[in-house]
Short mmCIF file of C-alpha atoms in Angstrom, two decimals:
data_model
loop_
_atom_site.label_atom_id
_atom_site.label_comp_id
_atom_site.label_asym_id
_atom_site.label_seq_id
_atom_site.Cartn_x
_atom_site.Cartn_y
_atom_site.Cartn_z
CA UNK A 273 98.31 -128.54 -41.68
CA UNK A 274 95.21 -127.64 -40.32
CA UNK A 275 92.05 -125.91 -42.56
CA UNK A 276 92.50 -122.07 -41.89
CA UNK A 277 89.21 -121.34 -39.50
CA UNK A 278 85.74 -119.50 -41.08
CA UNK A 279 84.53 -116.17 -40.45
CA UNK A 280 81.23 -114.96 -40.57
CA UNK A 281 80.94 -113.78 -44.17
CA UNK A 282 82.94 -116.66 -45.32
CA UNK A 283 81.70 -119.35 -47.16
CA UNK A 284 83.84 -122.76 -46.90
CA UNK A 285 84.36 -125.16 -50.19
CA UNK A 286 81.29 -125.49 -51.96
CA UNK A 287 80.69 -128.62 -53.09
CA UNK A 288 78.05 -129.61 -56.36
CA UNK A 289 75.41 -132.25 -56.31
CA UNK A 290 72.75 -132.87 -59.59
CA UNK A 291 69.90 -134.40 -58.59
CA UNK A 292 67.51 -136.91 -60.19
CA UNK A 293 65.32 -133.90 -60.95
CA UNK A 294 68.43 -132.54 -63.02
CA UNK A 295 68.31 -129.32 -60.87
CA UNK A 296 72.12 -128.76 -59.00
CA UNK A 297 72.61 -129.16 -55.49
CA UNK A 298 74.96 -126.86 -53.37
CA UNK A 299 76.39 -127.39 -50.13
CA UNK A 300 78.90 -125.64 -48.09
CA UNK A 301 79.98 -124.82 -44.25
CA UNK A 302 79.88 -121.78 -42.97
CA UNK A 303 80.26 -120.36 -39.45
CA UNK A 304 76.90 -118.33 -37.34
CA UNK A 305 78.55 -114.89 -35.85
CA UNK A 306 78.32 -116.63 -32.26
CA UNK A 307 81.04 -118.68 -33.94
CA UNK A 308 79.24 -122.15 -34.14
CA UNK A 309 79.74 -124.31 -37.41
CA UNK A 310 76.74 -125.01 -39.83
CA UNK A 311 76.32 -126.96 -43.11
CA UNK A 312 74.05 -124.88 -45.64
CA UNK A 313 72.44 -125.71 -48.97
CA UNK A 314 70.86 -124.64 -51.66
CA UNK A 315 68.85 -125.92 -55.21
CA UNK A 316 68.98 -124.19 -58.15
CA UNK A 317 68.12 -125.19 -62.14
CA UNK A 318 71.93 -124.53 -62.60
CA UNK A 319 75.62 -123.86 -59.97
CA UNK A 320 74.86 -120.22 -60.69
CA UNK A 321 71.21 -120.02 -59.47
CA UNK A 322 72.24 -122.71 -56.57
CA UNK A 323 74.81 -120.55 -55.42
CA UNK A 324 72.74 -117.57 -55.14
CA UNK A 325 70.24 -119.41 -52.85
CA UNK A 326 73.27 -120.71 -50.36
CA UNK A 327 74.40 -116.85 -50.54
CA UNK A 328 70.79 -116.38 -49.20
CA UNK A 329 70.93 -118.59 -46.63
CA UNK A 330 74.12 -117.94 -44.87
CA UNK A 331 72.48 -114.40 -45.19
CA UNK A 332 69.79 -115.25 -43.10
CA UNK A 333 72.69 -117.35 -40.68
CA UNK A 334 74.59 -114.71 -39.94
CA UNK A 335 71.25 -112.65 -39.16
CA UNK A 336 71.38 -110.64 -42.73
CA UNK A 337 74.36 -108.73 -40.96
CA UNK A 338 76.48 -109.65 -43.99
CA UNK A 339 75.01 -109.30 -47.58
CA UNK A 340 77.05 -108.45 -50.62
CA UNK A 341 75.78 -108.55 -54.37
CA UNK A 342 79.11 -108.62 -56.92
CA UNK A 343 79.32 -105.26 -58.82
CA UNK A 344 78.72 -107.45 -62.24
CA UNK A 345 75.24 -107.67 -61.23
CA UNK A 346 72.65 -105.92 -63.30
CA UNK A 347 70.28 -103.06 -62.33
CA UNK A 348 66.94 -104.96 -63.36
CA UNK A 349 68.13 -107.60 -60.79
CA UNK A 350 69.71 -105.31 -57.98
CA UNK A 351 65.97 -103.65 -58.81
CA UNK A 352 64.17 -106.90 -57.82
CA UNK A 353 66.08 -107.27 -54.74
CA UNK A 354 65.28 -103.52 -53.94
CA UNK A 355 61.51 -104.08 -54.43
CA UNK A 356 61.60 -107.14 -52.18
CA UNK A 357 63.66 -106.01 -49.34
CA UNK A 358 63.66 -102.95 -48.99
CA UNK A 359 60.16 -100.92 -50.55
CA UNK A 360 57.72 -103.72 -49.31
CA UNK A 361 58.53 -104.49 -46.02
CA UNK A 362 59.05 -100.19 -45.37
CA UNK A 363 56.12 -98.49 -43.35
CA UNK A 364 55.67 -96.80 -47.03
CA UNK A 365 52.34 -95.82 -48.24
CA UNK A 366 50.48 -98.16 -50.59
CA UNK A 367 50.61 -95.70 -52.92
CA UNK A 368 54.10 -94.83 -52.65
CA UNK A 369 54.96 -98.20 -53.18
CA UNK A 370 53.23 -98.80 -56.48
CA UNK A 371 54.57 -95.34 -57.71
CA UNK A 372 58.43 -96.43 -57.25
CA UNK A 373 57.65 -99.69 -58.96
CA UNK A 374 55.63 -97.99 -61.73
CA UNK A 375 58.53 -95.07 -61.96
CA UNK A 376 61.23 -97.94 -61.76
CA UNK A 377 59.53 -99.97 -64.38
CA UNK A 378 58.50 -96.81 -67.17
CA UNK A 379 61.22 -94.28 -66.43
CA UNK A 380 64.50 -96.04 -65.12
CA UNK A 381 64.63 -99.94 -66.39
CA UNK A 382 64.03 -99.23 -70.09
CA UNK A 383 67.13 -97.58 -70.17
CA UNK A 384 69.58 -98.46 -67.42
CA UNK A 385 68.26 -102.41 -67.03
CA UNK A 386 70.49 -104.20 -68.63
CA UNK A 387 73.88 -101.64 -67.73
CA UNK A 388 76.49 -103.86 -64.50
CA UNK A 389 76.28 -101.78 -61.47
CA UNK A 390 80.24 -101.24 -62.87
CA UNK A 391 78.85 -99.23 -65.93
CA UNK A 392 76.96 -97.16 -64.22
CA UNK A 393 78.59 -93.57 -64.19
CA UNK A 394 78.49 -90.28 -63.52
CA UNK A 395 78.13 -89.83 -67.14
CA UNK A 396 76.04 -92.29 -67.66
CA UNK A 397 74.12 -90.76 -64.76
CA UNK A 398 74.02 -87.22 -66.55
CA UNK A 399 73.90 -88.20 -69.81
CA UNK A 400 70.71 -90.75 -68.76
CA UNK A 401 68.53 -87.87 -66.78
CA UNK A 402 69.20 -85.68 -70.11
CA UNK A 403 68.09 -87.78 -72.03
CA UNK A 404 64.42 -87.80 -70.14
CA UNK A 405 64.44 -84.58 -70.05
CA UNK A 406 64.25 -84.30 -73.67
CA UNK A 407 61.09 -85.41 -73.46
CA UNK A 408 59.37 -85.36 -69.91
CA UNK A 409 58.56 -82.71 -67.55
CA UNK A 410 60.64 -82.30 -64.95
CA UNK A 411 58.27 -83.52 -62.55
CA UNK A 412 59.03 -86.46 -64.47
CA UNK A 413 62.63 -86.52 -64.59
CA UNK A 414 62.89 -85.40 -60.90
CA UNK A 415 60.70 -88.63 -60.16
CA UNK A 416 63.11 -90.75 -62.00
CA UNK A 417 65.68 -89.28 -60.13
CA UNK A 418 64.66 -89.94 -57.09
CA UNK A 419 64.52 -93.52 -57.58
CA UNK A 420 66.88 -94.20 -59.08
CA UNK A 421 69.30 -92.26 -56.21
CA UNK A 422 67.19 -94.42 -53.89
CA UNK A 423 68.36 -97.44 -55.96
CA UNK A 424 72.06 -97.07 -56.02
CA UNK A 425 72.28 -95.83 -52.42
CA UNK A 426 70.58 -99.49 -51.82
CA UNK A 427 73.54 -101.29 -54.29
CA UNK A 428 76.31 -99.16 -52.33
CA UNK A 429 75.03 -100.39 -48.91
CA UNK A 430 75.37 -103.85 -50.43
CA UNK A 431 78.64 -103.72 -51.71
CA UNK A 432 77.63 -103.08 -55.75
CA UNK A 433 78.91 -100.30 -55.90
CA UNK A 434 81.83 -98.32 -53.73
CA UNK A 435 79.67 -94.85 -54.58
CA UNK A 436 76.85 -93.18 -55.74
CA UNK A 437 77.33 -91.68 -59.34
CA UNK A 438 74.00 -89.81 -59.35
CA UNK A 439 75.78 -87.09 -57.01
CA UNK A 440 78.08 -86.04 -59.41
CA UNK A 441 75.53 -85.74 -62.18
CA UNK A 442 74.24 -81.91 -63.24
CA UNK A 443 71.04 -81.43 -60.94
CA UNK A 444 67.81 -80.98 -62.78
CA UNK A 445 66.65 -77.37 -63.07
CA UNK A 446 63.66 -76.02 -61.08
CA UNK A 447 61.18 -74.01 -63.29
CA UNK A 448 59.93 -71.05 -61.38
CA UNK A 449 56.50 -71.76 -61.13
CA UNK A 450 53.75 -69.61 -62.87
CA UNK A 451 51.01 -67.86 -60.20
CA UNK A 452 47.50 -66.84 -61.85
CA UNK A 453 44.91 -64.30 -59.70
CA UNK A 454 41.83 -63.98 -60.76
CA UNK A 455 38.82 -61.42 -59.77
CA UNK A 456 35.70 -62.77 -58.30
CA UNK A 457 34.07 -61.44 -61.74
CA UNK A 458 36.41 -63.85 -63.48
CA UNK A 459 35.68 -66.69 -60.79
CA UNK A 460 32.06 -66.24 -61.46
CA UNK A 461 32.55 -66.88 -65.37
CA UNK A 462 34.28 -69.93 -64.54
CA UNK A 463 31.63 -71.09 -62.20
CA UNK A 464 29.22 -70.04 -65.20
CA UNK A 465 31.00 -72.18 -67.61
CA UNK A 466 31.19 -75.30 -65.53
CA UNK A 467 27.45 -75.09 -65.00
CA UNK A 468 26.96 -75.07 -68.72
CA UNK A 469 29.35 -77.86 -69.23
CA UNK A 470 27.66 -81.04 -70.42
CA UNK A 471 30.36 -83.24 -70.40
CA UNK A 472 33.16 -84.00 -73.17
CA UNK A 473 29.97 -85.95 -75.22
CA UNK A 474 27.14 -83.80 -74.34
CA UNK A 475 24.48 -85.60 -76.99
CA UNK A 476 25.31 -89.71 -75.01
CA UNK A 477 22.52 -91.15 -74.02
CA UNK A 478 22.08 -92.57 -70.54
CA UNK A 479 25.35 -92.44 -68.19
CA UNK A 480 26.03 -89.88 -65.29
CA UNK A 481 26.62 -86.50 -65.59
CA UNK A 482 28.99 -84.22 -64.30
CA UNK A 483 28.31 -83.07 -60.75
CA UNK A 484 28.88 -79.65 -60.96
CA UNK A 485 27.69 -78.26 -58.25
CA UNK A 486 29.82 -80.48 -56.35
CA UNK A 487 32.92 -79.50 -58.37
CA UNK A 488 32.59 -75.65 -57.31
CA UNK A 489 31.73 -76.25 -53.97
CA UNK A 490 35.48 -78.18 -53.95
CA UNK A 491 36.74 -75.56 -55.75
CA UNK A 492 35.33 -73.00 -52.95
CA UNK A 493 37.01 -74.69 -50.23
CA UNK A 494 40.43 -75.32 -52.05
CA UNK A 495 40.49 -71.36 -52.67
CA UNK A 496 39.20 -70.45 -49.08
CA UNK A 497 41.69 -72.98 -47.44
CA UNK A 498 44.58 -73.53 -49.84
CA UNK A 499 43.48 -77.76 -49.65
CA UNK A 500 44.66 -79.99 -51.90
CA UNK A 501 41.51 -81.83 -53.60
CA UNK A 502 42.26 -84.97 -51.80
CA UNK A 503 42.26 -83.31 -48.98
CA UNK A 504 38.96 -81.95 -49.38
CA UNK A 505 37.41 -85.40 -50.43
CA UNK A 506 38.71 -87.07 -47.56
CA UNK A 507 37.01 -84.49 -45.31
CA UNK A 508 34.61 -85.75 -42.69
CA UNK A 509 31.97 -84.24 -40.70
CA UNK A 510 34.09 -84.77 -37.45
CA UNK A 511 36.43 -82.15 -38.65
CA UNK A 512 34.34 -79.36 -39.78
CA UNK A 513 33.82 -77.83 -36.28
CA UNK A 514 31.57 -74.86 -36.01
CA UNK A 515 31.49 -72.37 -32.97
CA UNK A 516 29.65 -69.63 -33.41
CA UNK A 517 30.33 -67.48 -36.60
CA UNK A 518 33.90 -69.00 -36.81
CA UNK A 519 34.15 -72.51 -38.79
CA UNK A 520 37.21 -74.65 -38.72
CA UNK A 521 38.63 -77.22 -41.04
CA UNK A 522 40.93 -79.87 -39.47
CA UNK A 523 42.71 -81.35 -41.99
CA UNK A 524 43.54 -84.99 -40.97
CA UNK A 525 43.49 -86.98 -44.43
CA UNK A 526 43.48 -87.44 -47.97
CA UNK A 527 42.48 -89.43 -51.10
CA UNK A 528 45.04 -92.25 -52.27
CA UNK A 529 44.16 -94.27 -55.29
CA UNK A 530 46.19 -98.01 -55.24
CA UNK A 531 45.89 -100.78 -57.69
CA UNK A 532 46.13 -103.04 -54.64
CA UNK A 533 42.94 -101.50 -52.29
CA UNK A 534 41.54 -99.03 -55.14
CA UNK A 535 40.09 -95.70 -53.79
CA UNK A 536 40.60 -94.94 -50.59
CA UNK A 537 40.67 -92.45 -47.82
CA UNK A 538 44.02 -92.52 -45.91
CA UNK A 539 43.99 -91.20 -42.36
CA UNK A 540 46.55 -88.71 -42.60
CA UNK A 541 47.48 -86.06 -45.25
CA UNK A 542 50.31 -86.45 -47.86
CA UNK A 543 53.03 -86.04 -45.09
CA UNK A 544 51.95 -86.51 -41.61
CA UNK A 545 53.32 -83.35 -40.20
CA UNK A 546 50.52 -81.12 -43.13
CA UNK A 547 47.88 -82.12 -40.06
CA UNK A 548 46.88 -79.06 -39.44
CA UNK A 549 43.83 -76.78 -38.74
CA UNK A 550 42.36 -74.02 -40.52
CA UNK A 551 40.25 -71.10 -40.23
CA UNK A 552 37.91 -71.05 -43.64
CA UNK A 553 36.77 -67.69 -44.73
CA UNK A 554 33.14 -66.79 -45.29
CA UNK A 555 32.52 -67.69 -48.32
CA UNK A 556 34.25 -71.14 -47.84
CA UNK A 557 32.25 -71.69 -44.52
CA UNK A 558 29.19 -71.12 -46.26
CA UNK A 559 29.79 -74.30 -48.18
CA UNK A 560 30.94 -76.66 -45.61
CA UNK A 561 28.23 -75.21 -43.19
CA UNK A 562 25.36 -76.59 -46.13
CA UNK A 563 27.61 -79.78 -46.82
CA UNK A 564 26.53 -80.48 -42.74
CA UNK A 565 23.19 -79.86 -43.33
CA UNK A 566 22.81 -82.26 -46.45
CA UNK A 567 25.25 -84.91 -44.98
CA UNK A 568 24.17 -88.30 -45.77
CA UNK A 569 24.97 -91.16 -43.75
CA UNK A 570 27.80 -92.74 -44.78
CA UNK A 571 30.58 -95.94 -43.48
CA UNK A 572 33.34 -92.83 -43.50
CA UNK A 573 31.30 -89.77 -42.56
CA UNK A 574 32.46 -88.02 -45.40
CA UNK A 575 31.58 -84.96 -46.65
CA UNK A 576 31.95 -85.71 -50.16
CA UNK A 577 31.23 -89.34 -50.93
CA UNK A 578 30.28 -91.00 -53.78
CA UNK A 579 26.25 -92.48 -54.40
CA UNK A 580 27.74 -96.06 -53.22
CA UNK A 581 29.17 -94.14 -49.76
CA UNK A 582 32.92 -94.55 -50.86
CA UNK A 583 35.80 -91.83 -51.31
CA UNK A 584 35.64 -89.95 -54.41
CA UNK A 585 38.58 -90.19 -57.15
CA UNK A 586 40.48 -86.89 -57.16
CA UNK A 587 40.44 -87.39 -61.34
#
């Protein structure tokens, strides 16, 4: 009786070969999904870590079309699979990159690592995000959240899981936020007080000192415009245009700060549709009007740069 014939997503009898080196050799047949018949293997330090490479391969065989990870598998290893194949190779920012890994690594794997995607439930879910909120903001927690929903929608596209748990979990409570206005007599005393600041160890010797003249004149601009302060670092002279009495801000970037290319200025704001262009007020124009006059040359044309010519920090 003839051998029932492969699928793609099949693989045949897997046969086991140690090698000299001591490391296991695995070897199988599989079939492309044009049909045709090809022999796969794969080396691992044990049958276990040799299988998982030929599961790799025929991946990449059948064109990554077919790619299931058993529900016993952990969430620290679903995690590294996540991280390889799905947050690097995205059109992701740099920095939004090193902020799911950092997030993933502080906020989600100390506590849910070592938990089989087949543990992980809406209770543990609930109970989990609870737990953080104990003691985190909810900036925090929502962060957490976010990846780790990002996470387990990855392991139930993969066949780890047949749903997402997180849905069913209680959603985290917005706090209404808390609005301040404040007089232009109590704007001057704060402009009064950051001149007289000397720094959080005013009797050092040597060092910098606080630029504070360059802090209000941010702090002018963020009030007249509603800016972010990244925003306002990134700004070059190209989009301050000035036309008569009227002075307009086109907002086009913003300062991102990656372990992997350090300080930078990114050419487009935190989302790309917050491009946008602005009328500044008086008082607002005033400042970007003298930041044109003392413009120094610069490899960015920024309006804002440091003594070296590079982006300011935001911190």
């Amino acid at each position: 009786m003839p051998r029932p014939r492969l699928n793609p997503g099949e693989l045949g009898r897997v046969s086991y070969t140690t090698l000299e080196s001591g490391k296991v050799r695995a070897r199988c047949l599989i079939r492309t999904g044009a049909g045709n018949a090809l022999h796969i293997s794969g080396v691992g330090r044990t049958r276990d870590e040799a299988d998982v490479v030929l599961q790799r391969k025929a991946s990449v065989a059948w064109g990554s079309l077919i790619l299931a990870f058993e529900p016993t598998i952990t969430l620290r290893e679903l995690a590294e699979h996540w991280l390889v194949e799905e947050v690097e190779p995205s059109g992701r920012k740099q920095s939004t990159k090193e902020n799911y890994e950092s997030i993933l690594r502080l906020a989600v794997l100390p506590h849910l690592g070592a938990f089989q995607m087949t543990r992980i439930t809406a209770g543990v879910c609930d109970r989990y995000l609870k737990l953080l909120r104990r003691d985190h903001a909810n900036g925090y927690v929502l962060n957490a959240r976010a990846v780790l929903g990002l996470l387990l929608r990855f392991a139930r596209r993969h066949e780890a899981m047949s749903s997402n748990p997180l849905a069913d979990a209680d959603a985290i409570p917005t706090p209404i936020p808390t609005f301040v206005d404040l007089e232009f007599e109590q704007l001057v005393v704060v402009f009064d007080l950051m001149r007289a600041w000397r720094g959080a160890n005013p009797g050092r010797r040597g060092g910098g000192r606080p630029n504070v003249e360059l802090l209000i004149d941010v702090c002018l601009i963020m009030l007249g415009t509603s800016m972010r302060i990244g925003e306002v670092l990134a700004l070059r002279k190209q989009d301050i245009v000035v036309t008569g009495e009227l002075t307009r801000v086109n907002v086009q970037g913003t300062i991102s700060e990656t372990k992997k290319y350090g300080i930078i200025r990114q050419p487009v704001p935190k989302r790309e549709r917050q491009v946008r262009s602005i009328v500044a007020p008086r008082f607002a124009a005033k400042v970007l009007r003298r930041r044109l006059l003392e413009y120094q040359e610069n490899p960015e044309d920024l309006l804002f740069p440091t003594r070296r010519g590079t982006p300011r920090s935001t911190h």
